[in-house]
CSV table of C-alpha atoms and ligand atoms in Angstrom, one decimal:
chain,number,residue,atom,x,y,z
A,1,UNK,CA,0.0,0.0,0.0
A,2,UNK,CA,1.3,3.4,-0.8
A,3,UNK,CA,-0.9,6.0,0.9
A,4,UNK,CA,-0.7,8.3,3.8
A,5,UNK,CA,-3.3,6.4,5.8
A,6,UNK,CA,-2.0,2.9,5.1
A,7,UNK,CA,1.3,1.3,6.2
A,8,UNK,CA,4.2,1.3,3.8
A,9,UNK,CA,7.4,0.1,5.4
A,10,UNK,CA,9.4,0.0,2.2
A,11,UNK,CA,10.0,3.7,1.6
A,12,UNK,CA,9.9,6.8,3.8
A,13,UNK,CA,6.7,8.9,3.2
A,14,UNK,CA,7.1,12.3,4.8
A,15,UNK,CA,4.3,13.9,6.7
A,16,UNK,CA,2.8,17.1,5.2
A,17,UNK,CA,4.3,19.4,7.9
A,18,UNK,CA,6.7,19.2,10.7
A,19,UNK,CA,5.2,21.4,13.4
A,20,UNK,CA,1.9,20.4,15.0
A,21,UNK,CA,-0.3,23.5,14.9
A,22,UNK,CA,-3.9,24.7,15.3
A,23,UNK,CA,-6.6,22.2,16.0
A,24,UNK,CA,-4.2,19.3,15.5
A,25,UNK,CA,-2.1,20.7,18.4
A,26,UNK,CA,-5.2,20.7,20.7
A,27,UNK,CA,-6.0,17.1,19.6
A,28,UNK,CA,-2.5,16.0,20.3
A,29,UNK,CA,-2.4,17.6,23.7
A,30,UNK,CA,-5.8,16.0,24.6
A,31,UNK,CA,-5.2,12.6,23.1
A,32,UNK,CA,-6.8,9.7,25.0
A,33,UNK,CA,-3.9,7.4,24.2
A,34,UNK,CA,-2.1,7.2,27.6
A,35,UNK,CA,1.6,7.8,27.3
A,36,UNK,CA,2.5,7.9,31.0
A,37,UNK,CA,4.3,4.6,31.0
A,38,UNK,CA,6.4,5.3,27.9
A,39,UNK,CA,7.2,8.8,29.1
A,40,UNK,CA,8.5,7.4,32.5
A,41,UNK,CA,10.4,4.6,30.8
A,42,UNK,CA,12.1,6.9,28.4
A,43,UNK,CA,13.1,9.3,31.2
A,44,UNK,CA,14.6,6.3,33.1
A,45,UNK,CA,16.4,5.2,30.0
A,46,UNK,CA,17.9,8.6,29.5
A,47,UNK,CA,19.2,8.6,33.1
A,48,UNK,CA,20.7,5.1,32.6
A,49,UNK,CA,22.4,5.9,29.3
A,50,UNK,CA,23.7,9.5,29.8
A,51,UNK,CA,26.5,9.9,32.2
A,52,UNK,CA,26.0,13.6,32.9
A,53,UNK,CA,25.5,15.1,36.4
A,54,UNK,CA,21.9,14.4,36.9
A,55,UNK,CA,21.3,17.4,39.2
A,56,UNK,CA,23.0,20.3,37.5
A,57,UNK,CA,23.6,19.3,33.8
A,58,UNK,CA,22.2,21.7,31.2
A,59,UNK,CA,19.4,19.7,29.6
A,60,UNK,CA,17.4,20.8,26.5
A,61,UNK,CA,14.5,18.8,25.2
A,62,UNK,CA,13.5,19.9,21.7
A,63,UNK,CA,10.2,19.0,20.0
A,64,UNK,CA,8.8,18.5,23.6
A,65,UNK,CA,5.1,18.6,22.6
A,66,UNK,CA,3.0,19.1,25.7
A,67,UNK,CA,6.1,18.8,28.0
A,68,UNK,CA,5.4,15.4,29.7
A,69,UNK,CA,9.0,14.1,29.3
A,70,UNK,CA,10.7,17.3,30.5
A,71,UNK,CA,8.4,17.2,33.6
A,72,UNK,CA,9.2,13.5,34.3
A,73,UNK,CA,12.9,14.2,34.1
A,74,UNK,CA,12.5,17.1,36.4
A,75,UNK,CA,10.6,14.9,38.9
A,76,UNK,CA,13.3,12.2,38.8
A,77,UNK,CA,16.3,14.5,39.1
A,78,UNK,CA,15.2,17.9,40.6
A,79,UNK,CA,17.5,19.4,38.0
A,80,UNK,CA,16.6,23.1,37.7
A,81,UNK,CA,18.5,23.4,34.4
A,82,UNK,CA,16.0,21.5,32.3
A,83,UNK,CA,14.6,23.6,29.4
A,84,UNK,CA,12.2,22.4,26.7
A,85,UNK,CA,11.1,23.8,23.4
A,86,UNK,CA,8.8,23.1,20.5
A,87,UNK,CA,7.9,24.8,17.3
A,88,UNK,CA,4.2,24.7,18.1
A,89,UNK,CA,3.0,27.8,20.1
A,90,UNK,CA,-0.2,25.9,21.0
A,91,UNK,CA,1.6,22.9,22.5
A,92,UNK,CA,4.0,25.2,24.4
A,93,UNK,CA,1.1,27.1,25.8
A,94,UNK,CA,-0.4,23.8,27.1
A,95,UNK,CA,3.0,22.7,28.5
A,96,UNK,CA,3.3,25.9,30.4
A,97,UNK,CA,-0.1,25.5,32.0
A,98,UNK,CA,0.5,21.9,32.9
A,99,UNK,CA,4.0,22.3,34.2
A,100,UNK,CA,4.6,25.9,35.3
A,101,UNK,CA,7.9,24.9,37.1
A,102,UNK,CA,9.6,24.1,33.8
A,103,UNK,CA,11.2,26.6,31.4
A,104,UNK,CA,9.3,26.1,28.1
A,105,UNK,CA,9.6,28.3,25.0
A,106,UNK,CA,8.7,28.2,21.3
A,107,UNK,CA,11.7,27.4,19.1
A,108,UNK,CA,12.2,25.7,15.7
A,109,UNK,CA,15.0,23.1,15.6
A,110,UNK,CA,16.1,24.6,12.3
A,111,UNK,CA,16.9,28.0,13.8
A,112,UNK,CA,17.3,27.3,17.4
A,113,UNK,CA,19.2,29.5,19.7
A,114,UNK,CA,21.8,28.2,22.3
A,115,UNK,CA,24.2,26.4,20.0
A,116,UNK,CA,26.8,24.4,21.9
A,117,UNK,CA,25.3,25.2,25.3
A,118,UNK,CA,23.7,22.0,26.4
A,119,UNK,CA,25.2,19.0,28.1
A,120,UNK,CA,22.3,16.8,26.9
A,121,UNK,CA,19.9,17.4,24.1
A,122,UNK,CA,16.8,15.1,23.9
A,123,UNK,CA,14.5,14.6,20.9
A,124,UNK,CA,11.7,12.1,21.5
A,125,UNK,CA,9.2,10.9,18.9
A,126,UNK,CA,10.0,13.8,16.5
A,127,UNK,CA,13.0,12.9,14.3
A,128,UNK,CA,10.6,11.4,11.8
A,129,UNK,CA,9.1,14.9,11.2
A,130,UNK,CA,12.3,16.2,9.7
A,131,UNK,CA,12.3,16.3,5.9
A,132,UNK,CA,16.1,16.5,5.7
A,133,UNK,CA,17.4,14.1,8.4
A,134,UNK,CA,21.1,14.8,7.8
A,135,UNK,CA,20.7,18.5,8.1
A,136,UNK,CA,18.5,18.1,11.1
A,137,UNK,CA,20.9,15.8,12.9
A,138,UNK,CA,23.6,18.4,12.3
A,139,UNK,CA,21.3,21.0,13.8
A,140,UNK,CA,20.6,18.9,16.9
A,141,UNK,CA,24.3,18.2,17.4
A,142,UNK,CA,25.0,22.0,17.1
A,143,UNK,CA,23.0,22.5,20.2
A,144,UNK,CA,25.2,20.1,22.2
A,145,UNK,CA,28.2,21.3,24.2
A,146,UNK,CA,31.7,19.9,23.5
A,147,UNK,CA,31.7,16.4,25.1
A,148,UNK,CA,27.9,16.5,25.6
A,149,UNK,CA,25.2,14.1,24.4
A,150,UNK,CA,22.3,13.8,22.0
A,151,UNK,CA,19.6,11.3,22.9
A,152,UNK,CA,17.1,10.5,20.2
A,153,UNK,CA,14.1,8.2,20.7
A,154,UNK,CA,12.0,7.5,17.6
A,155,UNK,CA,9.8,5.1,15.7
A,156,UNK,CA,11.5,2.7,13.4
A,157,UNK,CA,9.8,2.0,10.1
A,158,UNK,CA,11.5,-1.3,9.7
A,159,UNK,CA,9.5,-2.8,12.6
A,160,UNK,CA,8.0,-6.2,12.7
A,161,UNK,CA,4.4,-6.1,11.2
A,162,UNK,CA,3.3,-8.0,14.3
A,163,UNK,CA,4.6,-5.2,16.5
A,164,UNK,CA,3.0,-2.6,14.3
A,165,UNK,CA,-0.4,-4.4,14.5
A,166,UNK,CA,-0.2,-4.8,18.3
A,167,UNK,CA,0.4,-1.1,18.8
A,168,UNK,CA,-2.1,0.0,16.2
A,169,UNK,CA,-4.9,-2.1,17.7
A,170,UNK,CA,-4.8,-0.5,21.1
A,171,UNK,CA,-4.8,3.1,20.1
A,172,UNK,CA,-8.3,4.2,20.9
A,173,UNK,CA,-8.4,7.7,19.4
A,174,UNK,CA,-8.9,7.4,15.5
A,175,UNK,CA,-6.9,10.7,15.0
A,176,UNK,CA,-4.1,9.3,17.0
A,177,UNK,CA,-4.2,6.1,15.1
A,178,UNK,CA,-3.8,7.9,11.8
A,179,UNK,CA,-1.0,10.0,13.3
A,180,UNK,CA,0.8,6.8,14.4
A,181,UNK,CA,0.7,5.3,10.9
A,182,UNK,CA,1.8,8.5,9.3
A,183,UNK,CA,4.6,8.9,11.8
A,184,UNK,CA,5.8,5.3,11.3
A,185,UNK,CA,5.8,5.8,7.5
A,186,UNK,CA,7.9,8.9,7.9
A,187,UNK,CA,10.4,7.4,10.3
A,188,UNK,CA,13.9,6.2,9.5
A,189,UNK,CA,15.0,2.7,9.8
A,190,UNK,CA,18.0,2.1,12.1
A,191,UNK,CA,20.1,1.3,9.0
A,192,UNK,CA,19.1,4.7,7.4
A,193,UNK,CA,20.1,6.4,10.6
A,194,UNK,CA,23.4,4.6,10.7
A,195,UNK,CA,24.1,5.9,7.1
A,196,UNK,CA,23.7,9.4,8.4
A,197,UNK,CA,26.6,8.8,10.8
A,198,UNK,CA,28.9,8.1,7.8
A,199,UNK,CA,28.4,11.5,6.4
A,200,UNK,CA,31.6,13.6,7.1
A,201,UNK,CA,29.5,16.5,8.4
A,202,UNK,CA,28.3,14.2,11.1
A,203,UNK,CA,31.1,11.8,11.9
A,204,UNK,CA,33.7,14.6,12.1
A,205,UNK,CA,31.8,16.2,15.0
A,206,UNK,CA,31.0,13.1,17.1
A,207,UNK,CA,33.2,10.9,19.2
A,208,UNK,CA,30.8,8.0,19.6
A,209,UNK,CA,27.4,6.8,18.5
A,210,UNK,CA,25.3,3.9,19.9
A,211,UNK,CA,22.3,2.6,18.1
A,212,UNK,CA,20.0,0.7,20.3
A,213,UNK,CA,17.9,-1.4,18.0
A,214,UNK,CA,15.9,-3.6,18.6
A,215,UNK,CA,15.3,-1.5,21.6
A,216,UNK,CA,14.2,-2.7,25.1
A,217,UNK,CA,13.9,-0.9,28.4
A,218,UNK,CA,16.1,-2.3,31.2
A,219,UNK,CA,14.8,-4.6,33.8
A,220,UNK,CA,15.5,-1.9,36.4
A,221,UNK,CA,13.4,0.6,34.5
A,222,UNK,CA,10.6,-1.9,34.2
A,223,UNK,CA,10.8,-2.8,37.9
A,224,UNK,CA,10.4,0.9,38.8
A,225,UNK,CA,7.3,1.2,36.6
A,226,UNK,CA,5.2,-1.8,37.8
A,227,UNK,CA,2.4,0.5,38.9
A,228,UNK,CA,2.0,1.9,35.4
A,229,UNK,CA,2.6,-1.4,33.7
A,230,UNK,CA,-0.3,-2.9,35.7
A,231,UNK,CA,-2.6,-0.3,34.2
A,232,UNK,CA,-1.1,-0.4,30.7
A,233,UNK,CA,-3.2,-2.0,27.9
A,234,UNK,CA,-0.7,-1.6,25.2
A,235,UNK,CA,2.4,-3.5,26.4
A,236,UNK,CA,4.2,-1.1,24.0
A,237,UNK,CA,7.4,-1.5,26.1
A,238,UNK,CA,7.6,-5.1,24.8
A,239,UNK,CA,7.3,-4.1,21.1
A,240,UNK,CA,11.1,-3.8,20.8
A,241,UNK,CA,11.3,-3.4,17.0
A,242,UNK,CA,8.9,-0.4,17.0
A,243,UNK,CA,11.4,2.1,18.3
A,244,UNK,CA,15.1,2.8,18.3
A,245,UNK,CA,17.3,4.9,20.5
A,246,UNK,CA,20.4,6.7,19.2
A,247,UNK,CA,22.9,8.2,21.7
A,248,UNK,CA,25.6,10.4,20.1
A,249,UNK,CA,28.4,12.1,22.0
A,250,UNK,CA,29.9,15.3,20.6
A,251,UNK,CA,33.7,15.6,20.3
A,252,UNK,CA,35.3,17.5,23.1
A,253,UNK,CA,36.8,19.9,20.6
B,1,SAM,C1,4.9,13.5,17.7
B,1,SAM,S1,5.2,15.0,18.5
B,1,SAM,C2,6.1,14.4,19.9
B,1,SAM,C3,6.1,15.4,21.1
B,1,SAM,C4,6.8,14.9,22.3
B,1,SAM,N1,8.2,14.8,22.1
B,1,SAM,C5,6.2,13.6,22.8
B,1,SAM,O1,6.9,12.6,22.8
B,1,SAM,O2,5.1,13.6,23.2
B,1,SAM,C6,6.4,15.8,17.6
B,1,SAM,C7,6.7,17.2,18.0
B,1,SAM,O3,7.7,17.8,17.3
B,1,SAM,C8,7.4,19.1,17.0
B,1,SAM,N2,8.3,19.5,15.9
B,1,SAM,C9,8.3,19.0,14.6
B,1,SAM,N3,9.2,19.6,13.9
B,1,SAM,C10,9.7,20.6,14.6
B,1,SAM,C11,10.7,21.6,14.3
B,1,SAM,N4,11.3,21.7,13.2
B,1,SAM,N5,11.1,22.4,15.3
B,1,SAM,C12,10.4,22.3,16.5
B,1,SAM,N6,9.5,21.4,16.8
B,1,SAM,C13,9.1,20.6,15.9
B,1,SAM,C14,5.9,19.1,16.7
B,1,SAM,O4,5.4,20.4,16.9
B,1,SAM,C15,5.5,18.1,17.8
B,1,SAM,O5,5.2,18.8,19.0
């Protein structure tokens, strides 16, 4: 099938636009699909994988949506230096109301301020939006301080059809279901991401890159999340071909 609403794992089909605006932003912020478990597991995964000082490190989450992950990280670390941005004024407005203790602002990844200023840059479930992945990866790395880290969590188009179906079946909100399929079609495979790392513009500025695919959360993270796992209908955390995690370190100089 080669349509926006159907699944096409063979080639990347970009979404119409990157930033979620207008009515779609309201729908995204109010979606019925409960992401609390995944948000907590990703926060725990970041803290396991990134060896920065948890309490004081300068953390920037880009494409933060309604701010749930930034808030979860704050709750787990008490780090006052967590900032989060998104290109959508509507979603940032929602994030500010939900989590007034976090520093949120509107910013587009493609002309973001604060180059080289962040010990950790996070981009969750948004890399698939970028029409030019190589340029965007360079832009994300530009925001990282020398020796700092970039953590990317995203869908993986090359997932097992079984995992795709199991996730799709439990999304209750039809709008969210369509978004999931569009996002999956637009996502990179882990192999496509690995190819970006071989571009001189990228490999010359990083000192290491780890690709976690198939991706699983650690036993420790799952043990700390038993309360949410008990309420979770999706078991998404078990669908380990559906997502990939990329951790890149920027060269010290
Ligand atoms: C699928 S949502 C994920 C939001 C959040 N990270 C989460 O996991 O719930 C993707 C987000 O990326 C934002 N986005 C996409 N392209 C962007 C860009 N070029 N600059 C800033 N934000 C962007 C969208 O506005 C949207 O909020």
